[in-house]
Coordinates of C-alpha atoms in Angstrom, one line a residue:
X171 CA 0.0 0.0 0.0
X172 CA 1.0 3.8 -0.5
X173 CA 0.1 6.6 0.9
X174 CA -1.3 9.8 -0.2
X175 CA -1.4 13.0 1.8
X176 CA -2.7 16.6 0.5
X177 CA -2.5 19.5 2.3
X178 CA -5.2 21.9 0.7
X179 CA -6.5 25.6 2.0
X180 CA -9.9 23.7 2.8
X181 CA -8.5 20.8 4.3
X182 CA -6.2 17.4 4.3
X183 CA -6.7 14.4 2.3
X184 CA -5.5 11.1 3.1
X185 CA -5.9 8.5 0.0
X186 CA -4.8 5.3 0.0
X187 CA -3.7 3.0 -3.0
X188 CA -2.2 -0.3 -3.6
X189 CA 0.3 -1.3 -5.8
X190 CA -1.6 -1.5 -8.8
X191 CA -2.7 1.8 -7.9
X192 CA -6.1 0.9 -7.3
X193 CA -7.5 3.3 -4.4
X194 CA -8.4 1.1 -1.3
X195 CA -9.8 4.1 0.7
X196 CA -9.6 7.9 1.8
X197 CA -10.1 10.1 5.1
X198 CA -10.4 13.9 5.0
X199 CA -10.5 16.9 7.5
X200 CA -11.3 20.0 6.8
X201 CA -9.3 23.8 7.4
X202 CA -10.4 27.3 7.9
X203 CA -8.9 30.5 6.2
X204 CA -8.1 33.3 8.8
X205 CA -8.8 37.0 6.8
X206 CA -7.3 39.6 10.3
X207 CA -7.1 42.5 7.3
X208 CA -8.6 42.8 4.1
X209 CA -6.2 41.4 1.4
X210 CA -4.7 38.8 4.2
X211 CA -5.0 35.0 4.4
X212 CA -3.6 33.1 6.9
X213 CA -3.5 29.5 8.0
X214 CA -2.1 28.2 12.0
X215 CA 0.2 25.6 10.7
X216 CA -0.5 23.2 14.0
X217 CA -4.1 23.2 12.3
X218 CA -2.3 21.5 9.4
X219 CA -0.4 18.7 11.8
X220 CA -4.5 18.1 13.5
X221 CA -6.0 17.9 10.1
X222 CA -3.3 15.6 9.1
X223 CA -4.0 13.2 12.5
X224 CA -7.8 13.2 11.8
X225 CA -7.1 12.3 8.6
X226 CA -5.1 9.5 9.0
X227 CA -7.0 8.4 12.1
X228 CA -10.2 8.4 9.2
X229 CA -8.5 6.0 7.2
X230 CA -7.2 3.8 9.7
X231 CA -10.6 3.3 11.3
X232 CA -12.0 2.4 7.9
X233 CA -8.9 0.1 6.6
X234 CA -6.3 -0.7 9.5
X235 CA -5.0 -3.8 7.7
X236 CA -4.5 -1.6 4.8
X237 CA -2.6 1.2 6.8
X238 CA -0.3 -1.4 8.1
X239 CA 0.8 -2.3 5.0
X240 CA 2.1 1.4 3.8
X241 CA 5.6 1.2 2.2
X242 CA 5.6 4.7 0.9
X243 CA 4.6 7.8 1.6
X244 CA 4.0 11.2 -1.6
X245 CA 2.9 15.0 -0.2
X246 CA 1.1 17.0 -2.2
X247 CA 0.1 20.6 -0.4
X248 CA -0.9 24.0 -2.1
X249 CA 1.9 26.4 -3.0
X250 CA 3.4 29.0 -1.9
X251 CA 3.1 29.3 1.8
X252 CA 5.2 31.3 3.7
X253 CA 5.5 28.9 7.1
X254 CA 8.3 30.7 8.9
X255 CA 10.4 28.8 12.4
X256 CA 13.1 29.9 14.4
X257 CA 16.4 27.9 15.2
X258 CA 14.1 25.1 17.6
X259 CA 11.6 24.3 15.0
X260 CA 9.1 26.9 16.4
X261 CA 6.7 28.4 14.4
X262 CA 6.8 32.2 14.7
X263 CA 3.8 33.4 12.8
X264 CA 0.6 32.1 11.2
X265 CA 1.8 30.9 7.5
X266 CA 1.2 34.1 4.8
X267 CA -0.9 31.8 2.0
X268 CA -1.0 32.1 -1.4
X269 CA -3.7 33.7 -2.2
X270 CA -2.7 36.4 0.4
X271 CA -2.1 39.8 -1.5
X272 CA -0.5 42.6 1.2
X273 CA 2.9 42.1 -0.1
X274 CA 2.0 43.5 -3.4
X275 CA 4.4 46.4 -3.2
X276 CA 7.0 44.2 -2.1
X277 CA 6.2 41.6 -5.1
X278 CA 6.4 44.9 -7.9
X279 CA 10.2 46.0 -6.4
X280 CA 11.4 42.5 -6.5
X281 CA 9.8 41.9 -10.1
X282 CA 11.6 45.1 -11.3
X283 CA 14.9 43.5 -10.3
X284 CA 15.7 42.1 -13.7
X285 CA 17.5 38.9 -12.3
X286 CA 14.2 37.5 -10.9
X287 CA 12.8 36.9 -14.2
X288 CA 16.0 35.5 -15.8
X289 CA 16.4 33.3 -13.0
X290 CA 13.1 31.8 -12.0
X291 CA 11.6 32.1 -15.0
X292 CA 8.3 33.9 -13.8
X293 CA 6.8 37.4 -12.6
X294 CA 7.2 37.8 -9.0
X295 CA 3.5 37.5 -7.9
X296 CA 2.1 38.7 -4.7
X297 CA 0.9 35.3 -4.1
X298 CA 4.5 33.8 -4.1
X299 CA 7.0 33.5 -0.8
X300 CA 9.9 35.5 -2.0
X301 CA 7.9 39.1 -1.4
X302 CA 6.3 37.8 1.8
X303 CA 9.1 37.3 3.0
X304 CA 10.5 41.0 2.0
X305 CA 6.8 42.3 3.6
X306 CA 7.5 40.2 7.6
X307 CA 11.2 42.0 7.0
X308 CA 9.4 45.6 6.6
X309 CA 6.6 45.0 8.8
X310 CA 7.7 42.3 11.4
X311 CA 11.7 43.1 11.9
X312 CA 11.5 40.9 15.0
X313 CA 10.0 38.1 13.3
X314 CA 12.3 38.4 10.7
X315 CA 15.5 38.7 12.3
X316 CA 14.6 35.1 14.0
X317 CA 14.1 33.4 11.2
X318 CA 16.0 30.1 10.7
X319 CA 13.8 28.4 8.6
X320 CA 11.3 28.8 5.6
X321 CA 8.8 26.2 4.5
X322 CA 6.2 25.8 2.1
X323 CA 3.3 24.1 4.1
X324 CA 3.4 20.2 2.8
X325 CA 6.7 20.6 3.7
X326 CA 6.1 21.5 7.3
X327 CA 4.1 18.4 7.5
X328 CA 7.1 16.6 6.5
X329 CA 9.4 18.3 9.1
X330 CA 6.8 17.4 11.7
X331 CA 6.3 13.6 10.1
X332 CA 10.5 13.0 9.9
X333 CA 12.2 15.5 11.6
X334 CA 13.8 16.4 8.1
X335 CA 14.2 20.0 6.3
X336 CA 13.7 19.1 2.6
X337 CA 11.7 20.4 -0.2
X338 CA 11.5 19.0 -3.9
X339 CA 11.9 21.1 -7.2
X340 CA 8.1 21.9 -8.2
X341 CA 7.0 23.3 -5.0
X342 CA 10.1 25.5 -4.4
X343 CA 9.9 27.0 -8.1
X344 CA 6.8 28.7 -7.1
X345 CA 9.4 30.7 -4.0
X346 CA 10.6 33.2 -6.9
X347 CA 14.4 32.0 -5.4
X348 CA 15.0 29.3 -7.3
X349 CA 17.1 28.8 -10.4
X350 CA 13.9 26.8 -12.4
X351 CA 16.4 25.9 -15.7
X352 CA 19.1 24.5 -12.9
X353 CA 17.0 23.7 -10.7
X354 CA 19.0 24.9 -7.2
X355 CA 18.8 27.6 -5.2
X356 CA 19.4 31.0 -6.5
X357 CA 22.2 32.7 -3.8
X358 CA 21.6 36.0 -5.5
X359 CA 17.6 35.6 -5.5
X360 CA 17.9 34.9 -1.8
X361 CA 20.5 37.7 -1.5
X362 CA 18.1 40.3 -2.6
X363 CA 15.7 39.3 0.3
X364 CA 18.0 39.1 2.9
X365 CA 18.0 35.5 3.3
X366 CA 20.8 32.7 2.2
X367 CA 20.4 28.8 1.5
X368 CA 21.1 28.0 5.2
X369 CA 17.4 29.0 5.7
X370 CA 15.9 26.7 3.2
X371 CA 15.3 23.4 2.9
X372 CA 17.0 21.1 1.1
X373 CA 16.4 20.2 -2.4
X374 CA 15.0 16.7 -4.3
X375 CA 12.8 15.4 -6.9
X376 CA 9.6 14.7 -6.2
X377 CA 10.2 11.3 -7.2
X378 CA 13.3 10.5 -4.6
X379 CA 13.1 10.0 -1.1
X380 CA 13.2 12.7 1.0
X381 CA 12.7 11.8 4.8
X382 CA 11.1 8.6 7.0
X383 CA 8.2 7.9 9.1
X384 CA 9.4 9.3 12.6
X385 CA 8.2 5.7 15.3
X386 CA 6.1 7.4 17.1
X387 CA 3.6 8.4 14.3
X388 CA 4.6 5.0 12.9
X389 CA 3.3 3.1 16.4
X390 CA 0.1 5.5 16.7
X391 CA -0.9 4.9 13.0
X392 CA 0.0 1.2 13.1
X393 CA 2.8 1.7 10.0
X394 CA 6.2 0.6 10.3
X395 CA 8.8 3.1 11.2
X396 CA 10.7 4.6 8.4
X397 CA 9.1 4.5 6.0
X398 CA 10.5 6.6 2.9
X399 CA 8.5 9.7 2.0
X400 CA 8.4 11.0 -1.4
X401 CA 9.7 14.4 -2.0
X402 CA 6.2 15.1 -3.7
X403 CA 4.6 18.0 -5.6
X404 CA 3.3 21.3 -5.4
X405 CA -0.3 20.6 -5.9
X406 CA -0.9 21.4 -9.5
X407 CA 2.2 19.1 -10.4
X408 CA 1.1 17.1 -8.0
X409 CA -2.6 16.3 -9.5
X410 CA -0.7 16.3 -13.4
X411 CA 0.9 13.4 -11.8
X412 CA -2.7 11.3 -10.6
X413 CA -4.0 12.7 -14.9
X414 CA -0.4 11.2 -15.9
X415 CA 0.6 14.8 -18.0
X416 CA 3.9 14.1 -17.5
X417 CA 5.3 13.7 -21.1
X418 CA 5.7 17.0 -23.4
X419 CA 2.9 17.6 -24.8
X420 CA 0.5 16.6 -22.7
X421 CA -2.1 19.1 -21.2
X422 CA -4.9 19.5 -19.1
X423 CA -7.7 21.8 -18.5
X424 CA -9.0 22.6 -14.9
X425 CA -12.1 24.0 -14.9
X426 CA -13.0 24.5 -11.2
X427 CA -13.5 27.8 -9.2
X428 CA -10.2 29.2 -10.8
X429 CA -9.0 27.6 -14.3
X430 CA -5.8 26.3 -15.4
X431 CA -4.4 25.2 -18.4
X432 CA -1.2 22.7 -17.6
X433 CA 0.9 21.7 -19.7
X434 CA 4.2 19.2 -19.3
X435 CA 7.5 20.0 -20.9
X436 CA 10.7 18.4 -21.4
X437 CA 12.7 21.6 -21.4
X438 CA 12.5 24.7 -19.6
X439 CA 10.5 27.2 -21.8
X440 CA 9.8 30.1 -19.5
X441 CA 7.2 33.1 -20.9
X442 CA 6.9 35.8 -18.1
X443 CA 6.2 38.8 -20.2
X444 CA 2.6 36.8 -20.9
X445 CA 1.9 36.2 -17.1
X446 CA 2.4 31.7 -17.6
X447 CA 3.6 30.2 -15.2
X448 CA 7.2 28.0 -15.9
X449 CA 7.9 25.3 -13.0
X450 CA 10.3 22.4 -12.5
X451 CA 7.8 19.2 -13.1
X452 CA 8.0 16.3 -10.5
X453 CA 9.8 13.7 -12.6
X454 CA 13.5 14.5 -12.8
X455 CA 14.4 16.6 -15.9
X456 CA 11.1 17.7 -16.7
X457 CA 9.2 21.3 -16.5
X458 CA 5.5 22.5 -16.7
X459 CA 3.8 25.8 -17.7
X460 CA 0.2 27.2 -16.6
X461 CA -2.0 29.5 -17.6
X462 CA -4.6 30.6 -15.0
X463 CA -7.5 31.9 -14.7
X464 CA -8.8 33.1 -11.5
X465 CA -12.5 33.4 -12.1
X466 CA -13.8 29.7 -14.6
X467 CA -16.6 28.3 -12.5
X468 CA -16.6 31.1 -10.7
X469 CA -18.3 33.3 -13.3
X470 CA -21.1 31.0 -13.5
X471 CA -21.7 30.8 -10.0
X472 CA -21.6 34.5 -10.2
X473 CA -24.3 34.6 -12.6
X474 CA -26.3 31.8 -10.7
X475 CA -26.5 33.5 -8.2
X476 CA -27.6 36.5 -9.5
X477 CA -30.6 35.0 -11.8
X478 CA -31.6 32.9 -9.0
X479 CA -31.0 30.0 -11.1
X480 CA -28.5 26.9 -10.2
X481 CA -25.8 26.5 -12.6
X482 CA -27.1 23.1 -13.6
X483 CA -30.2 25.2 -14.9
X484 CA -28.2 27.9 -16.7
X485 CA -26.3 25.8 -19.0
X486 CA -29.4 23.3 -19.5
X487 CA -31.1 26.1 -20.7
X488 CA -28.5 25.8 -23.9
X489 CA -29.4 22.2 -24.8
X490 CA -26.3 20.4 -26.3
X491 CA -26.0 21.9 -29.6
X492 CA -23.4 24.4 -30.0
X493 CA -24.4 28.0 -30.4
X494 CA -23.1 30.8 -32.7
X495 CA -22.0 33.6 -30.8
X496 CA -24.7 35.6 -30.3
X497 CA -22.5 39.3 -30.5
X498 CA -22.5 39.4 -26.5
X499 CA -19.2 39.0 -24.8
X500 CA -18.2 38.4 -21.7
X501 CA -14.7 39.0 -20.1
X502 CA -14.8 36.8 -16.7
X503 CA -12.1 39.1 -14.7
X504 CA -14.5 39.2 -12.1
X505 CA -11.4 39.3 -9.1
X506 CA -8.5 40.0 -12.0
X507 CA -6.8 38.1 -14.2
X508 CA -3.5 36.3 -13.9
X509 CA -2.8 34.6 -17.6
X510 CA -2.1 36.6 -19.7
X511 CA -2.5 40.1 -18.1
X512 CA -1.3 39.8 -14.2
X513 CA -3.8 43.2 -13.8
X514 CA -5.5 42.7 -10.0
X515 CA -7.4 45.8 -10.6
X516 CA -9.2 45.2 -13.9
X517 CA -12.7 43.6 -13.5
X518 CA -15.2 42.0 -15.5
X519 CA -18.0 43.2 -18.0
X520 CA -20.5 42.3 -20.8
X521 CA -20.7 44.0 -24.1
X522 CA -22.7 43.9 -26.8
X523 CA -26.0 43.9 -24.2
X524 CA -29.9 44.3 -26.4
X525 CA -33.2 44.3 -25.3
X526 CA -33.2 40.6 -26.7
X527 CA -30.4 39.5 -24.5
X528 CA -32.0 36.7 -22.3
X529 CA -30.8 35.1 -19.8
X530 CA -29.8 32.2 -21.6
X531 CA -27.7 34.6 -24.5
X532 CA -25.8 36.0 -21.3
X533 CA -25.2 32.1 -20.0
X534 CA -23.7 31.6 -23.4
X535 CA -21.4 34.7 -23.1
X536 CA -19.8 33.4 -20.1
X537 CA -19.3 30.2 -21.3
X538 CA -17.9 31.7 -24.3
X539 CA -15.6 34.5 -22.2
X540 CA -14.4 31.5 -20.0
X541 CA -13.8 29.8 -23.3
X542 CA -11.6 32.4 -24.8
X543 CA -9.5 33.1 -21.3
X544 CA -8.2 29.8 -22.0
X545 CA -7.4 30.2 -25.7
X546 CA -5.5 33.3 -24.3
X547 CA -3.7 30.6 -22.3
X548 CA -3.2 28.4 -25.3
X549 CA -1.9 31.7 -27.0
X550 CA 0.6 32.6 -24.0
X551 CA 1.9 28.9 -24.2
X552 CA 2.6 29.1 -27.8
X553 CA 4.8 32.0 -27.7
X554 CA 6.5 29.9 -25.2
X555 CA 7.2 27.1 -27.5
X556 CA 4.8 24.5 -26.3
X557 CA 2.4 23.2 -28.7
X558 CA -0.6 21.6 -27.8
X559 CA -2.9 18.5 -29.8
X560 CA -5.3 17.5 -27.0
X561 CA -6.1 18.4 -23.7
X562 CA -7.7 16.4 -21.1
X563 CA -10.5 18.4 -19.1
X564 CA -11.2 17.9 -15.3
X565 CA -12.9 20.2 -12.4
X566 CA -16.1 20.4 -11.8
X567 CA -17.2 22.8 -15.1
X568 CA -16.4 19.7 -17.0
X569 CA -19.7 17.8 -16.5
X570 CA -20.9 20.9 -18.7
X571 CA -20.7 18.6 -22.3
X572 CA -22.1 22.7 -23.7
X573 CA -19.0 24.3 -22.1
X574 CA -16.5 21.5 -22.9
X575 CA -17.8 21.9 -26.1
X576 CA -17.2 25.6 -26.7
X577 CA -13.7 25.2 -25.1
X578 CA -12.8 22.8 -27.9
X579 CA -13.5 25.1 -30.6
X580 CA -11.9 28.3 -29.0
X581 CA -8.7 26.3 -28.5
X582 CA -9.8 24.4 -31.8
X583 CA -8.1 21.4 -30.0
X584 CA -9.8 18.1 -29.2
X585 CA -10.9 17.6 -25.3
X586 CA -10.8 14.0 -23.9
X587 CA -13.2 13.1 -20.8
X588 CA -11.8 10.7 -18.5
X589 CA -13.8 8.0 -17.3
X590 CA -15.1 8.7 -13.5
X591 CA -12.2 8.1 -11.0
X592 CA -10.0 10.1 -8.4
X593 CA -7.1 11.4 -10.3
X594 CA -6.3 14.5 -8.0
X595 CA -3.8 15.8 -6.8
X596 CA -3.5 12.9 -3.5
X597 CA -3.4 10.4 -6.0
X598 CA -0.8 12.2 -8.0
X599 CA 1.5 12.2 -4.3
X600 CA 0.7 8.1 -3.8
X601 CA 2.4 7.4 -7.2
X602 CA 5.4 9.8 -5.9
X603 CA 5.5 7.9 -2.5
X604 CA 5.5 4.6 -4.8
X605 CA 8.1 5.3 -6.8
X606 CA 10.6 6.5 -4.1
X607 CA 9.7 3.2 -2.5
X608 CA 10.2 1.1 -5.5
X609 CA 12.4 2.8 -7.4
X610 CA 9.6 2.0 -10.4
X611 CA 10.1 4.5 -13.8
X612 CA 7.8 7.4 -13.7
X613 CA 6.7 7.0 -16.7
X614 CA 5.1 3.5 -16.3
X615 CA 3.3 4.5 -12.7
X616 CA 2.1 8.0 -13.6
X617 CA 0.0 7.2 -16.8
X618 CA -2.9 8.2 -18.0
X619 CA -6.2 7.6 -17.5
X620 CA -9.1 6.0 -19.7
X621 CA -10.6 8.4 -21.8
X622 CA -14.6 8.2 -21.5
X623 CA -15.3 10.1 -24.4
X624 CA -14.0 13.0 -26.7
X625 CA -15.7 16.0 -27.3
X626 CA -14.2 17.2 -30.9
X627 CA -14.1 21.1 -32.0
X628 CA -17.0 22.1 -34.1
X629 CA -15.8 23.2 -37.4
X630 CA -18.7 24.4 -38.7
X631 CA -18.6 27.2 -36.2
X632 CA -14.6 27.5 -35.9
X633 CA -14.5 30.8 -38.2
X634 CA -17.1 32.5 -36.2
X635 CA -15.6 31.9 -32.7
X636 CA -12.7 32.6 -34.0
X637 CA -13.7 35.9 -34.9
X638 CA -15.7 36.2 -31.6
X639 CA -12.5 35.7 -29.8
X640 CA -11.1 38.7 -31.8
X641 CA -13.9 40.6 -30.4
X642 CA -13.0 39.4 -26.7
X643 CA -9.6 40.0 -27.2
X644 CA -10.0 43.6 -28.7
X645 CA -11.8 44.4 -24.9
X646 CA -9.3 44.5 -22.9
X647 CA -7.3 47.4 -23.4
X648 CA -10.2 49.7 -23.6
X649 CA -11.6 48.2 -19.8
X650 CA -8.4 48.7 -18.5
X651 CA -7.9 52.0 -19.3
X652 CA -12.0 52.5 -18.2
X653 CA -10.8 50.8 -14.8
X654 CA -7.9 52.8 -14.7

């Protein structure tokens, strides 16, 4: 058996699988979010450590046999996090988390130091550690000047699960200090915060081993003591790991509250002027790129809620056949956009509004405007020398067959349903913890799996969402100089 553990923002996940990957069983716990100031978010990271024991204690209640029979261990936790201890392993603050924003002024003085981009590949975001880092240094000297440590958050769960300081490549390329193409620490990136490689973890793959099961958690949980754990995944790489996009080439699309488009790469092909996303990969040698979107299902929960109508209902009101545009657009930036733009400020809008605009024409233009956000996506990964034939759709939007089917023909790329299973981001840290256990090739564990169907790109309507997306596209300048 192998072991899966996840830390998200809402909670843990513990999944277990055997070793033909089969999943035997889960347990979950959930998390809170503390906001103290508008534009803050904040996790306690003992929260994480309970979460983590109630998780576990889930699954072993359910399958104990099955627990005892763990040989490896994978982490998978969202990015990020800025989980800060002092020379004893003390935490000395609640962990900054990604989505937190107050280091924004922090994030634009370290992006306009020219080396960050060369080096890591990437804009330095808000959301990333490097600039919360610089913010506890203006705003928390004390805080600061004790600092001996810095963690993202699975990787605190593996300090408190082996006792061992390490981090793997995909994670820490999301810090904005490491070197993505070498994949090391950047002294000079570290430098320019006030920090050096004595406060960071160590580095691995996600695929090596990278700590053991401390005995005591091993007698409590019923496992055997030292057991290897996986060096693991941020959780995007960490979930293209359970959907097997490891190879180049091979992409997903996420539609859930925020969208990404995820794509695996065998060399590092970094795009920052466009706002993608370049990280090292999981697998040894290997890189990814995303394009995000921060508001997919979100815009038609948006809209649900103010029609009255459940989203089920919304896009039912379609039917299944593809539409032609109806001359309504709709640009879904309704909390910013990230790919290709990195503007916080600019916010959403509909154009093109008549008196026969029903409900179900403005249903159709978010579809459509969530459609097109990830052709600008697909756009921002071209001109970073990744080339998509297929992309694999997942998140919760993709029960939508309308939606899936207008994202086909705005990317004019075929999208392939899996059939039903749980391919996330927990099972994506199982494989890791197998293959550090059995030394098994990559390549052969983290495949992909069985498409259900394939929803194909209409081409009868390709030249007139093609020139709908021209109409999307011409938009934004003129809102952001309206929002200005």
């Amino acid at each position: 058996m192998y072991l899966g553990l996840d830390l998200g923002t809402s909670g843990v996940k513990a999944l277990l699988i055997d070793a033909e990957q089969t999943v035997i069983g889960s347990g979950h716990a959930s998390l809170d979010v503390s906001r103290p100031h508008p534009g803050w978010s904040e996790q306690d990271p003992s929260h994480w450590i309970r979460a983590c024991e109630e998780a576990v204690a889930e699954l072993k209640a359910s399958h104990p046999s099955q627990l005892a029979a763990v040989k490896g261990i994978g982490l998978s936790g969202q990015m990020h996090g800025a989980t800060l201890l002092d020379s004893a392993d003390k935490v000395l603050r609640p962990c900054i988390l990604w989505n937190d924003t107050r280091s924004h002024a922090e994030a634009a003085t370290l992006d306009a130091d020219p080396r960050f981009r060369q080096l890591t590949g990437n804009i330095v975001f808000p959301g990333f550690t490097a600039p919360k880092l610089a913010w506890v240094k203006n705003n928390e000297p004390a805080v600061f000047a004790k600092v001996a440590k810095v963690l993202l958050p699975k990787d605190f769960l593996r300090l408190w699960l082996s006792g061992e300081h390490i981090s793997e490549m995909s994670d820490s390329a999301g810090t904005s200090w490491l070197d993505v193409g070498k994949r090391h620490w950047s002294a000079d990136l570290l430098a320019a915060t006030s920090l050096d490689e004595k406060q960071m973890p160590s580095l691995v793959e996600g695929t090596e081993k990278a700590g053991a099961l401390r005995s005591e958690l091993a007698s409590k949980w019923g496992m055997q003591a030292g057991i290897p754990i996986a060096g693991g995944a941020g959780d995007n790489a960490a979930s293209a790991c359970g959907m097997g996009t490891v190879g180049a080439g091979h992409a997903f699309v996420s539609l859930g509250t925020s969208g990404v488009l995820f794509a695996a790469n065998a060399s590092y092909l970094p795009n920052p002027a466009s706002a993608v996303h370049t990280f090292c990969h999981a697998l040894p040698n290997t890189w990814h790129q995303m394009g995000v979107i921060l508001s997919a299902t979100d815009s038609l929960n948006w809209l649900a809620e103010i029609t009255g109508k459940g989203a089920g209902e919304l896009t039912a009101e379609l039917g299944d056949t593809l539409k032609v545009p109806s001359g309504v657009s709709f640009l879904p930036y309704l909390s910013g956009e990230r790919t290709p733009y990195n503007d916080s400020a600019i916010r959403g809008a509909f154009t093109g509004l008549a008196h026969e605009s029903s409900r179900a024409v403005l249903t159709q233009a978010v579809l459509e405007g969530v459609a097109f956000a990830f052709r600008d996506s697909l756009e921002a990964l071209a001109k970073a020398g990744t080339t998509l034939t297929r992309v694999t759709a997942i998140g919760g939007g993709s029960r939508s067959r309308y939606w899936l089917k207008a994202i086909a023909t705005a990317l004019g790329l075929p999208v392939d349903i899996p059939a039903d299973g749980d391919f996330g981001a927990a099972f994506g840290a199982a494989r890791l913890g197998l293959i550090a256990a059995t030394g098994a090739d990559p390549l052969s564990i983290c495949t992909a799996p069985t498409t259900d169907a394939t929803i194909e790109p209409d081409a009868a309507l390709g030249g007139v969402y093609a020139d709908a997306y021209q109409r999307y596209r011409a938009l934004y300048p003129a809102i952001k100089v309206a929002t200005a």
